[in-house]
Short mmCIF file of C-alpha atoms in Angstrom, two decimals:
data_model
loop_
_atom_site.label_atom_id
_atom_site.label_comp_id
_atom_site.label_asym_id
_atom_site.label_seq_id
_atom_site.Cartn_x
_atom_site.Cartn_y
_atom_site.Cartn_z
CA MET A 1263 4.32 40.40 13.39
CA ASN A 1264 0.99 38.97 13.86
CA ILE A 1265 -0.65 35.21 12.48
CA ASN A 1266 -2.99 37.13 10.01
CA LEU A 1267 -0.47 39.33 8.79
CA TRP A 1268 1.93 36.49 8.27
CA ILE A 1269 -0.80 34.56 6.50
CA ILE A 1270 -1.28 37.36 4.06
CA VAL A 1271 2.36 37.95 3.31
CA SER A 1272 2.86 34.43 2.83
CA MET A 1273 0.34 33.81 0.23
CA VAL A 1274 1.51 36.93 -1.33
CA VAL A 1275 5.07 35.95 -1.60
CA GLY A 1276 3.66 32.33 -2.75
CA MET A 1277 1.54 33.92 -5.84
CA ILE A 1278 4.79 35.79 -6.34
CA PHE A 1279 6.51 32.22 -6.70
CA ILE A 1280 4.40 30.43 -8.31
CA VAL A 1281 4.15 33.35 -11.27
CA LEU A 1282 8.41 33.39 -11.14
CA GLU A 1283 8.33 29.76 -11.13
CA ARG A 1284 5.93 29.40 -13.91
CA ARG A 1285 8.06 32.32 -16.21
CA ARG A 1286 11.71 30.67 -15.26
CA ARG A 1287 10.41 26.80 -16.55
CA PRO A 1288 11.40 26.37 -20.35
CA LYS A 1289 8.85 26.58 -22.48
CA SER A 1290 7.35 23.20 -23.15
CA THR A 1291 6.19 21.18 -26.85
CA MET A 1292 4.48 18.83 -25.14
CA LYS A 1293 0.95 18.58 -26.09
CA LEU A 1294 -1.02 17.10 -23.09
CA PRO A 1295 -3.90 14.67 -23.71
CA PRO A 1296 -7.35 15.54 -23.19
CA GLY A 1297 -8.69 16.28 -19.21
CA PRO A 1298 -11.46 17.49 -17.68
CA PRO A 1299 -10.87 21.77 -17.00
CA LYS A 1300 -8.92 23.20 -14.55
CA LEU A 1301 -9.34 26.04 -12.07
CA PRO A 1302 -6.80 28.95 -12.17
CA ILE A 1303 -3.93 28.00 -9.86
CA ILE A 1304 -4.56 25.31 -8.33
CA GLY A 1305 -5.55 22.76 -11.38
CA ASN A 1306 -7.72 20.23 -10.80
CA LEU A 1307 -7.05 20.50 -6.61
CA HIS A 1308 -10.37 21.13 -5.84
CA GLN A 1309 -11.33 17.55 -6.54
CA ASN A 1310 -9.10 16.59 -4.04
CA LEU A 1311 -10.28 18.71 -1.25
CA ARG A 1312 -13.48 17.97 -1.43
CA GLN A 1313 -12.49 13.81 -1.04
CA ILE A 1314 -10.38 15.17 2.09
CA GLY A 1315 -13.67 16.96 3.53
CA GLY A 1316 -15.59 14.01 3.39
CA GLY A 1317 -18.79 13.33 1.65
CA ALA A 1318 -17.35 13.00 -2.09
CA GLU A 1319 -16.67 9.83 -3.86
CA LEU A 1320 -12.42 8.77 -3.49
CA ILE A 1321 -10.42 10.54 -6.24
CA TYR A 1322 -9.75 7.35 -8.13
CA VAL A 1323 -12.87 6.69 -8.36
CA THR A 1324 -13.37 10.16 -9.86
CA LEU A 1325 -10.76 9.81 -12.50
CA PHE A 1326 -12.18 5.98 -13.22
CA LYS A 1327 -15.56 8.17 -14.22
CA MET A 1328 -13.61 11.00 -15.85
CA SER A 1329 -11.42 8.18 -18.11
CA GLN A 1330 -14.78 7.24 -19.17
CA LYS A 1331 -15.25 10.74 -21.41
CA TYR A 1332 -11.50 11.49 -21.74
CA GLY A 1333 -10.13 8.43 -22.41
CA GLY A 1334 -7.16 6.25 -20.93
CA ILE A 1335 -4.54 8.11 -20.63
CA MET A 1336 -5.80 11.78 -19.72
CA THR A 1337 -3.77 15.27 -17.97
CA THR A 1338 -4.62 16.54 -14.51
CA TRP A 1339 -3.43 19.26 -12.73
CA LEU A 1340 -1.85 19.30 -9.36
CA GLY A 1341 -1.77 23.34 -8.83
CA MET A 1342 0.01 24.31 -12.10
CA LYS A 1343 1.75 20.61 -12.41
CA PRO A 1344 0.52 18.20 -14.60
CA THR A 1345 -0.35 14.60 -13.89
CA ILE A 1346 -0.84 12.32 -16.65
CA ILE A 1347 -3.50 9.67 -15.59
CA ILE A 1348 -3.54 6.17 -17.11
CA SER A 1349 -6.62 4.26 -16.83
CA ASP A 1350 -6.42 1.34 -19.42
CA HIS A 1351 -4.21 -1.62 -19.06
CA GLU A 1352 -2.29 -0.89 -22.71
CA GLY A 1353 -1.36 2.21 -20.94
CA ALA A 1354 -0.56 1.16 -17.58
CA TRP A 1355 1.54 -1.88 -19.79
CA GLU A 1356 3.44 0.83 -21.55
CA VAL A 1357 4.20 2.59 -18.62
CA LEU A 1358 5.17 -0.21 -16.20
CA VAL A 1359 6.80 -2.43 -18.36
CA ASN A 1360 7.16 -1.62 -22.21
CA LYS A 1361 8.55 2.11 -21.01
CA SER A 1362 9.65 1.25 -17.55
CA ALA A 1363 12.86 2.55 -18.03
CA ASP A 1364 11.53 6.04 -19.10
CA CYS A 1365 9.37 6.61 -16.29
CA ALA A 1366 11.02 4.59 -13.35
CA SER A 1367 11.91 7.69 -11.47
CA ARG A 1368 9.81 8.82 -8.10
CA MET A 1369 7.24 11.81 -7.70
CA ILE A 1370 8.01 12.16 -3.93
CA PRO A 1371 6.20 14.97 -2.21
CA TYR A 1372 8.96 17.35 -0.13
CA LEU A 1373 7.19 16.25 3.00
CA SER A 1374 8.61 12.87 2.60
CA LYS A 1375 12.32 13.34 2.88
CA TYR A 1376 11.41 13.90 7.18
CA VAL A 1377 10.52 9.97 6.93
CA THR A 1378 12.59 8.49 3.76
CA ALA A 1379 16.49 9.72 4.91
CA ASN A 1380 15.88 12.61 2.88
CA ARG A 1381 15.09 9.97 -0.41
CA THR A 1382 17.77 7.53 0.23
CA THR A 1383 15.11 4.50 0.56
CA LEU A 1384 14.31 1.91 -2.00
CA PHE A 1385 10.89 3.46 -2.14
CA SER A 1386 11.56 6.94 -2.41
CA THR A 1387 14.79 7.48 -4.89
CA ASP A 1388 15.18 7.50 -8.33
CA HIS A 1389 16.03 4.74 -10.39
CA GLY A 1390 19.99 4.34 -11.08
CA PRO A 1391 23.19 2.28 -9.73
CA TYR A 1392 22.15 3.36 -5.70
CA TRP A 1393 18.51 2.11 -6.49
CA GLN A 1394 19.39 -1.16 -8.03
CA SER A 1395 21.84 -1.61 -5.20
CA LEU A 1396 19.07 -1.21 -2.63
CA ARG A 1397 16.42 -3.65 -5.02
CA LYS A 1398 19.03 -6.49 -4.79
CA GLY A 1399 19.50 -6.02 -0.83
CA VAL A 1400 15.82 -6.33 -0.58
CA GLN A 1401 15.60 -9.23 -2.77
CA GLY A 1402 18.62 -10.96 -1.99
CA TYR A 1403 17.88 -10.43 2.25
CA ALA A 1404 14.53 -9.33 3.50
CA MET A 1405 12.21 -10.99 0.80
CA ASN A 1406 14.58 -13.78 -0.61
CA PRO A 1407 13.03 -16.87 -1.10
CA SER A 1408 14.76 -18.97 1.01
CA ALA A 1409 15.43 -16.24 3.86
CA ILE A 1410 11.27 -16.37 3.49
CA SER A 1411 10.98 -20.45 3.90
CA THR A 1412 13.42 -20.75 6.36
CA GLN A 1413 10.80 -19.26 8.59
CA THR A 1414 7.76 -21.23 7.68
CA LEU A 1415 7.44 -23.47 10.92
CA SER A 1416 7.29 -19.89 12.99
CA GLN A 1417 5.12 -17.83 10.29
CA GLU A 1418 3.16 -21.03 10.89
CA ASN A 1419 3.42 -20.68 14.63
CA GLU A 1420 2.81 -16.99 14.37
CA ALA A 1421 -0.77 -17.92 12.71
CA ILE A 1422 -1.96 -20.31 15.14
CA ALA A 1423 -0.82 -18.28 17.96
CA MET A 1424 -2.66 -15.22 16.44
CA THR A 1425 -5.72 -17.22 16.56
CA GLN A 1426 -5.56 -18.15 19.68
CA THR A 1427 -5.21 -15.09 21.05
CA ILE A 1428 -8.29 -13.83 18.41
CA GLN A 1429 -10.26 -16.57 20.52
CA GLU A 1430 -9.27 -15.15 24.31
CA GLN A 1431 -10.14 -11.94 23.20
CA ALA A 1432 -13.53 -12.99 21.78
CA MET A 1433 -14.83 -14.85 24.80
CA ILE A 1434 -14.14 -11.73 27.06
CA ASN A 1435 -16.04 -9.86 24.34
CA GLY A 1436 -19.55 -12.22 23.87
CA GLY A 1437 -18.03 -13.66 20.64
CA ILE A 1438 -17.09 -10.03 19.20
CA ILE A 1439 -14.02 -9.18 17.73
CA ARG A 1440 -11.37 -6.52 16.23
CA PRO A 1441 -9.04 -8.42 14.31
CA LEU A 1442 -7.20 -6.26 12.93
CA VAL A 1443 -4.81 -5.20 15.43
CA TYR A 1444 -3.91 -8.84 16.11
CA ILE A 1445 -3.21 -9.24 11.87
CA ARG A 1446 -1.37 -6.44 12.18
CA HIS A 1447 0.68 -7.39 15.43
CA ASN A 1448 1.57 -10.77 13.48
CA THR A 1449 2.88 -9.24 10.38
CA ILE A 1450 5.46 -7.35 11.97
CA ARG A 1451 7.00 -9.95 13.88
CA VAL A 1452 6.89 -12.26 10.76
CA VAL A 1453 8.42 -9.02 8.79
CA GLY A 1454 10.94 -8.26 11.51
CA ARG A 1455 12.30 -11.30 11.69
CA LEU A 1456 13.58 -10.86 7.79
CA CYS A 1457 14.55 -7.45 8.91
CA PHE A 1458 16.92 -8.12 11.85
CA GLY A 1459 17.24 -12.11 12.11
CA PRO A 1460 14.92 -15.53 12.87
CA ASP A 1461 15.30 -14.72 16.70
CA PHE A 1462 13.52 -11.35 16.58
CA ASN A 1463 11.04 -11.05 19.73
CA ASN A 1464 10.76 -7.63 20.85
CA LYS A 1465 7.25 -6.92 22.14
CA ALA A 1466 7.87 -3.56 22.68
CA PHE A 1467 8.82 -3.29 19.15
CA VAL A 1468 5.79 -4.65 17.84
CA ILE A 1469 3.45 -2.68 20.15
CA GLY A 1470 5.51 0.91 19.52
CA ILE A 1471 5.88 0.45 15.71
CA ASP A 1472 2.56 0.09 14.52
CA PRO A 1473 0.95 3.72 15.69
CA LEU A 1474 4.06 4.92 13.40
CA ILE A 1475 3.30 3.44 10.66
CA ASN A 1476 -0.15 4.62 10.91
CA ASP A 1477 1.03 7.99 11.95
CA VAL A 1478 2.95 8.38 8.28
CA ILE A 1479 0.14 6.87 6.39
CA ASN A 1480 -1.85 9.95 7.78
CA LEU A 1481 0.79 12.56 6.86
CA THR A 1482 0.37 11.53 3.63
CA ALA A 1483 -2.92 13.53 2.50
CA PHE A 1484 -0.95 16.95 3.58
CA SER A 1485 2.01 15.85 1.70
CA ARG A 1486 0.33 16.25 -1.55
CA PHE A 1487 -0.94 19.70 -0.99
CA SER A 1488 2.30 20.98 0.44
CA GLU A 1489 4.25 20.08 -2.71
CA VAL A 1490 1.71 21.74 -4.85
CA PHE A 1491 2.38 25.17 -2.77
CA PRO A 1492 5.76 24.50 -1.34
CA PHE A 1493 5.46 28.07 0.14
CA ILE A 1494 2.96 26.75 2.71
CA ARG A 1495 6.02 25.33 5.25
CA TYR A 1496 6.47 29.09 5.38
CA ILE A 1497 2.63 29.68 7.19
CA PRO A 1498 2.90 29.27 10.65
CA GLY A 1499 -0.42 27.70 11.16
CA LEU A 1500 0.08 25.54 8.48
CA ARG A 1501 3.42 24.17 9.60
CA GLY A 1502 2.20 21.71 12.16
CA SER A 1503 2.30 18.80 9.76
CA PHE A 1504 6.36 19.78 9.48
CA ARG A 1505 7.16 19.49 12.84
CA LYS A 1506 4.82 16.32 12.72
CA ALA A 1507 6.92 14.83 10.17
CA ILE A 1508 10.39 15.29 11.79
CA GLU A 1509 8.93 13.90 15.45
CA ILE A 1510 7.68 11.01 13.88
CA ARG A 1511 11.14 10.58 12.15
CA ASP A 1512 12.84 11.13 15.61
CA ARG A 1513 10.66 8.26 16.89
CA VAL A 1514 11.16 6.00 14.24
CA MET A 1515 14.69 6.55 14.65
CA SER A 1516 14.34 5.85 18.72
CA MET A 1517 12.08 3.19 18.15
CA ILE A 1518 14.55 0.97 15.47
CA GLN A 1519 18.40 2.23 16.51
CA PRO A 1520 18.28 -0.37 19.58
CA GLU A 1521 17.40 -3.04 17.23
CA ILE A 1522 20.28 -2.28 15.41
CA SER A 1523 22.47 -1.80 18.58
CA ARG A 1524 21.07 -5.49 19.91
CA TYR A 1525 22.23 -6.89 16.36
CA GLN A 1526 25.69 -5.07 16.41
CA SER A 1527 26.40 -6.66 20.08
CA SER A 1528 25.31 -9.96 19.21
CA LYS A 1529 27.77 -12.72 19.53
CA SER A 1530 26.51 -14.67 16.50
CA PRO A 1531 24.38 -11.85 14.74
CA CYS A 1532 22.44 -13.30 11.44
CA THR A 1533 23.82 -12.86 8.17
CA THR A 1534 21.24 -13.51 6.36
CA CYS A 1535 18.93 -10.67 6.91
CA TYR A 1536 17.93 -7.24 5.76
CA LEU A 1537 19.92 -5.10 8.19
CA HIS A 1538 23.04 -7.13 7.61
CA PHE A 1539 22.99 -6.00 3.77
CA LEU A 1540 22.80 -2.61 4.92
CA LEU A 1541 25.44 -2.75 7.64
CA SER A 1542 28.24 -4.36 5.19
CA HIS A 1543 27.52 -1.75 2.60
CA ASP A 1544 28.10 1.42 4.86
CA TYR A 1545 24.56 3.27 4.17
CA PRO A 1546 24.18 6.19 6.85
CA MET A 1547 22.75 5.19 9.96
CA GLU A 1548 19.66 6.99 8.83
CA THR A 1549 19.22 5.54 5.86
CA ILE A 1550 19.76 2.18 7.18
CA ILE A 1551 16.93 3.01 9.54
CA PHE A 1552 14.40 4.31 7.39
CA CYS A 1553 15.28 1.54 5.26
CA LEU A 1554 14.03 -0.89 7.54
CA PHE A 1555 11.24 1.28 8.45
CA GLU A 1556 10.48 1.40 4.97
CA ILE A 1557 9.74 -2.67 4.80
CA PHE A 1558 7.66 -2.13 7.77
CA PHE A 1559 5.55 0.34 6.33
CA LEU A 1560 5.31 -0.95 2.87
CA SER A 1561 3.92 -4.51 4.56
CA VAL A 1562 2.27 -4.23 7.41
CA ASP A 1563 -0.50 -1.75 6.31
CA SER A 1564 -0.88 -3.51 2.93
CA THR A 1565 -1.16 -7.24 4.12
CA SER A 1566 -3.31 -6.34 7.34
CA SER A 1567 -5.98 -4.59 5.70
CA THR A 1568 -6.49 -7.04 2.42
CA ILE A 1569 -7.29 -9.66 4.97
CA ALA A 1570 -9.42 -7.37 6.87
CA TRP A 1571 -11.20 -6.78 3.59
CA ALA A 1572 -11.28 -10.33 2.85
CA LEU A 1573 -13.00 -11.72 5.76
CA ALA A 1574 -15.39 -8.40 5.40
CA PHE A 1575 -16.20 -9.88 2.12
CA LEU A 1576 -16.52 -13.39 3.43
CA ILE A 1577 -19.16 -12.16 6.18
CA ARG A 1578 -20.95 -10.82 2.91
CA ASN A 1579 -20.65 -13.69 1.06
CA PRO A 1580 -20.99 -16.68 3.44
CA GLU A 1581 -21.91 -19.04 0.56
CA ILE A 1582 -18.39 -18.10 -0.77
CA GLN A 1583 -16.85 -18.66 3.47
CA LYS A 1584 -18.32 -21.86 3.24
CA LYS A 1585 -16.59 -22.86 0.02
CA LEU A 1586 -13.53 -21.66 1.21
CA PHE A 1587 -13.58 -23.46 4.39
CA LYS A 1588 -14.23 -27.09 2.71
CA GLU A 1589 -10.98 -26.15 1.07
CA VAL A 1590 -8.62 -25.00 3.88
CA SER A 1591 -10.25 -27.67 6.39
CA GLY A 1592 -9.41 -31.01 4.03
CA GLY A 1593 -13.36 -31.58 3.47
CA ASP A 1594 -14.23 -33.87 5.86
CA LYS A 1595 -10.79 -34.01 7.55
CA LYS A 1596 -10.40 -31.06 10.27
CA ARG A 1597 -7.00 -29.59 10.26
CA GLU A 1598 -5.55 -28.35 13.51
CA ARG A 1599 -3.56 -25.76 11.34
CA VAL A 1600 -2.79 -24.45 7.89
CA THR A 1601 0.68 -25.18 6.57
CA VAL A 1602 2.50 -23.22 4.00
CA TYR A 1603 2.94 -26.00 1.60
CA GLN A 1604 -0.87 -26.45 1.85
CA VAL A 1605 -1.81 -22.79 1.29
CA ASN A 1606 0.39 -23.18 -2.13
CA LYS A 1607 -1.71 -25.73 -3.11
CA MET A 1608 -5.09 -24.24 -2.69
CA PRO A 1609 -6.16 -22.95 -5.56
CA TYR A 1610 -10.06 -21.90 -3.97
CA LEU A 1611 -7.85 -19.70 -1.53
CA GLN A 1612 -5.74 -18.26 -4.09
CA ALA A 1613 -8.71 -16.90 -6.58
CA VAL A 1614 -10.25 -15.83 -3.26
CA VAL A 1615 -7.31 -13.67 -2.10
CA ASN A 1616 -7.23 -12.14 -6.26
CA GLU A 1617 -10.27 -11.21 -6.03
CA VAL A 1618 -9.78 -9.14 -3.04
CA PHE A 1619 -6.61 -7.72 -4.58
CA ARG A 1620 -8.27 -6.66 -7.63
CA MET A 1621 -11.77 -5.22 -5.43
CA LYS A 1622 -9.30 -3.44 -3.16
CA PRO A 1623 -6.41 -2.69 -4.50
CA ILE A 1624 -3.97 -1.23 -1.80
CA ALA A 1625 -2.78 1.57 -3.76
CA PRO A 1626 -5.47 2.05 -5.98
CA LEU A 1627 -3.30 5.02 -7.96
CA GLY A 1628 -0.45 2.71 -7.37
CA ILE A 1629 3.00 4.98 -6.77
CA PRO A 1630 3.43 7.88 -8.95
CA HIS A 1631 6.25 7.99 -11.39
CA LYS A 1632 8.23 10.50 -12.86
CA THR A 1633 9.84 10.14 -16.16
CA VAL A 1634 13.16 10.26 -16.81
CA LYS A 1635 13.28 11.79 -19.60
CA ASP A 1636 11.64 12.97 -22.78
CA THR A 1637 9.19 9.93 -24.16
CA THR A 1638 5.46 9.06 -25.47
CA LEU A 1639 3.08 7.42 -24.02
CA LYS A 1640 -0.31 6.14 -26.11
CA GLY A 1641 1.09 8.30 -28.73
CA TRP A 1642 1.43 11.73 -26.73
CA LYS A 1643 4.64 13.08 -26.16
CA ILE A 1644 5.73 14.10 -22.79
CA ASP A 1645 8.38 15.48 -20.78
CA LYS A 1646 11.28 14.46 -19.12
CA GLY A 1647 9.92 15.50 -15.31
CA THR A 1648 6.22 14.60 -15.68
CA ALA A 1649 4.40 12.66 -12.82
CA VAL A 1650 2.63 9.90 -14.22
CA MET A 1651 -0.07 7.83 -12.42
CA VAL A 1652 -1.47 4.33 -13.07
CA ASN A 1653 -5.35 3.88 -11.72
CA ILE A 1654 -4.84 0.53 -10.56
CA TYR A 1655 -8.73 0.68 -9.37
CA ALA A 1656 -10.20 1.75 -12.95
CA ILE A 1657 -8.08 -0.74 -14.21
CA HIS A 1658 -9.12 -3.97 -11.81
CA HIS A 1659 -12.73 -2.49 -12.84
CA ASP A 1660 -12.96 -2.48 -16.30
CA PRO A 1661 -15.97 -3.65 -17.56
CA LYS A 1662 -14.24 -4.33 -20.72
CA VAL A 1663 -12.12 -7.10 -18.91
CA TRP A 1664 -13.84 -7.60 -15.61
CA ASP A 1665 -17.66 -9.55 -15.87
CA HIS A 1666 -19.87 -7.73 -13.38
CA PRO A 1667 -16.22 -5.91 -11.91
CA GLU A 1668 -18.25 -4.54 -9.05
CA GLN A 1669 -19.20 -8.31 -7.65
CA PHE A 1670 -16.77 -10.15 -5.55
CA MET A 1671 -16.44 -13.38 -7.71
CA PRO A 1672 -13.22 -15.18 -6.75
CA GLU A 1673 -14.36 -17.79 -9.69
CA ARG A 1674 -13.13 -15.68 -11.83
CA PHE A 1675 -9.52 -16.69 -11.35
CA LEU A 1676 -9.77 -20.01 -11.90
CA ASN A 1677 -8.15 -21.61 -14.35
CA GLU A 1678 -11.43 -23.01 -16.07
CA ASN A 1679 -12.38 -19.93 -16.62
CA ALA A 1680 -10.65 -19.61 -20.16
CA ARG A 1681 -10.99 -15.36 -20.06
CA ASN A 1682 -9.30 -15.08 -16.97
CA VAL A 1683 -6.10 -16.69 -18.95
CA SER A 1684 -6.20 -13.85 -21.98
CA VAL A 1685 -3.21 -11.66 -22.78
CA ALA A 1686 -5.96 -8.46 -21.20
CA THR A 1687 -6.72 -10.31 -18.33
CA GLU A 1688 -3.11 -10.69 -17.47
CA ARG A 1689 -1.99 -7.20 -18.04
CA SER A 1690 -5.44 -6.14 -16.26
CA PHE A 1691 -4.13 -7.33 -12.83
CA LEU A 1692 -1.92 -5.15 -11.46
CA PRO A 1693 -2.37 -5.05 -7.09
CA PHE A 1694 1.52 -4.99 -6.75
CA GLY A 1695 2.38 -2.69 -9.69
CA ALA A 1696 4.54 -4.44 -12.56
CA GLY A 1697 7.81 -4.33 -14.38
CA MET A 1698 11.13 -2.70 -13.44
CA ARG A 1699 9.74 -1.20 -10.12
CA ILE A 1700 7.10 -3.90 -9.25
CA CYS A 1701 6.29 -4.48 -5.27
CA ALA A 1702 9.76 -6.53 -3.89
CA GLY A 1703 7.45 -8.02 -1.19
CA MET A 1704 4.26 -9.37 -3.70
CA ASP A 1705 5.76 -13.16 -2.84
CA LEU A 1706 5.87 -12.23 0.68
CA GLY A 1707 2.28 -10.65 0.67
CA LYS A 1708 0.64 -13.37 -1.14
CA LEU A 1709 1.48 -15.94 0.73
CA GLN A 1710 1.08 -13.82 4.53
CA VAL A 1711 -2.00 -12.74 3.41
CA GLY A 1712 -2.77 -16.47 2.13
CA LEU A 1713 -1.55 -18.41 5.78
CA THR A 1714 -3.11 -16.28 7.90
CA LEU A 1715 -6.94 -16.15 5.87
CA ALA A 1716 -6.96 -20.03 5.42
CA ASN A 1717 -6.00 -20.18 9.31
CA LEU A 1718 -8.68 -17.76 9.98
CA ILE A 1719 -11.29 -19.45 8.39
CA ASN A 1720 -9.89 -22.94 9.35
CA LYS A 1721 -10.50 -21.97 13.08
CA PHE A 1722 -13.44 -19.56 12.89
CA GLU A 1723 -16.70 -19.13 11.14
CA TRP A 1724 -17.17 -15.20 10.62
CA VAL A 1725 -20.11 -13.27 10.92
CA ALA A 1726 -21.87 -10.04 11.33
CA ALA A 1727 -21.57 -8.23 14.36
CA ASP A 1728 -24.87 -6.56 13.57
CA GLY A 1729 -27.36 -7.09 10.77
CA ASP A 1730 -26.11 -4.70 8.56
CA GLY A 1731 -22.63 -6.25 8.31
CA PRO A 1732 -19.17 -5.13 7.84
CA ASP A 1733 -19.13 -1.43 6.58
CA MET A 1734 -17.21 -1.72 3.62
CA THR A 1735 -16.80 1.86 3.09
CA ASP A 1736 -13.57 3.25 1.46
CA ALA A 1737 -10.83 5.52 3.71
CA TYR A 1738 -7.85 6.71 1.33
CA THR A 1739 -4.76 8.68 2.07
CA ALA A 1740 -2.04 6.94 0.42
CA LEU A 1741 -3.34 3.41 0.74
CA LEU A 1742 -6.79 2.14 0.78
CA ARG A 1743 -8.32 1.22 3.96
CA MET A 1744 -11.66 0.36 5.55
CA LYS A 1745 -13.44 3.27 6.55
CA GLU A 1746 -14.53 1.70 9.87
CA PRO A 1747 -12.23 -0.63 11.32
CA LEU A 1748 -13.87 -4.56 10.68
CA VAL A 1749 -16.13 -5.90 14.05
CA ALA A 1750 -17.24 -9.32 13.26
CA GLY A 1751 -18.85 -12.12 15.19
CA ILE A 1752 -16.80 -15.46 15.47
CA LYS A 1753 -17.79 -18.80 16.10
CA LEU A 1754 -15.56 -21.98 16.52
CA ARG A 1755 -15.46 -24.36 13.86
CA THR A 1756 -15.70 -27.14 16.08
CA ASN A 1757 -19.02 -26.35 17.64
CA LEU A 1758 -20.56 -24.28 14.67
CA GLY A 1759 -23.75 -23.80 16.90
CA THR A 1760 -22.58 -21.94 19.79
CA THR A 1761 -20.83 -18.41 19.80
CA LEU A 1762 -18.14 -17.49 21.89
CA SER A 1763 -19.36 -16.34 25.18
#
């Protein structure tokens, strides 16, 4: 059977599958919130397709604009399945906090099973005793405050070593640097010590796992469509992403397994790292591997992309960069390094970081939730098993809450701004989510972003590599990134009149 006939047969079978699935589904009494008109079979999927095709605004921006017409709670359709979109802080707080138990499960695409050990990792599994056990493991080991604090000196040394590497590379390239790869590698080393123990120092692992993280992120765009039309996994011409997912799964396992073996053969293995927790609970080896990979996946891209966005904003706002440098350098006293202790005492640095989180939330549509029982949201009856997404981008750009939301204004987060201590604003700043499934790595992420950014600003003045400055265009699959990785010029702070050359 040739491939064209395969496609025709598969599509016919797919249409039959959709019709039968619709008839088999129990009749719902749910009265859905209003939303944009949908097309037969594909629903509102065409808006996603326009985004993937390029040239169109990104989906979270489109949904934000739609919410201004249809309201803070609305319905969109991916194929024949409804998704509830929340775009205001009242609805977000209801989903994430007040009714977090009702919306605590995950809507994870079929394709993701290959990189989540069949959905048995903390990120991918539904709420319940198993999830609670993993959550305690992450909070009690990988992201435990005492474990993080024991790494303080190593974390500071890593930041200084990174700035030295950036300086050396910029000297080779006439003062021009692409800093993202160095920031990513720095973050991988920090996370590696929390996962495997303080003696982790595997350069090959650091270099090797970075592209794996990118590959998993790049799979996510296709996974949304494969979930809408499950039959496409049987169409020969469209099965490449499934083969790619299996290949990535095998590469992740071959990358992490040696580190587990090294740990197991150690005469004095660390008893406070995340791997120790996973091994002590006798999880299957594949689950252990992907629970570890998940920490890298969720930490590395989010942290490094936020730092890159921060540098881009500071290049485009030199007065803000000068003000930040004055704080991180200690005013008239030139610091050789910025320490963790000092970072926690720098209000303007924290304001800059928060403003970057607000303007460029790494997960602008959050992580899709799924209702675990029939419930209500903002007065609307929502059936069990319904997907719910919180548009964090919309909440962070709500002009009813934020003055001039499109402007980069760190001052809005300083204590003297009375408006920023209102309940509305507290509930409208959700870069890490909220409630039961708030990001477990929030504290580490904020610390790593602040420490890295402070040392980069302390050592270098960051300037545009060309007259136009950094390209601030968004790119979005599952996470928000810069469409074009940051390219910048740097000048040593010890001699502001010369560039590196």
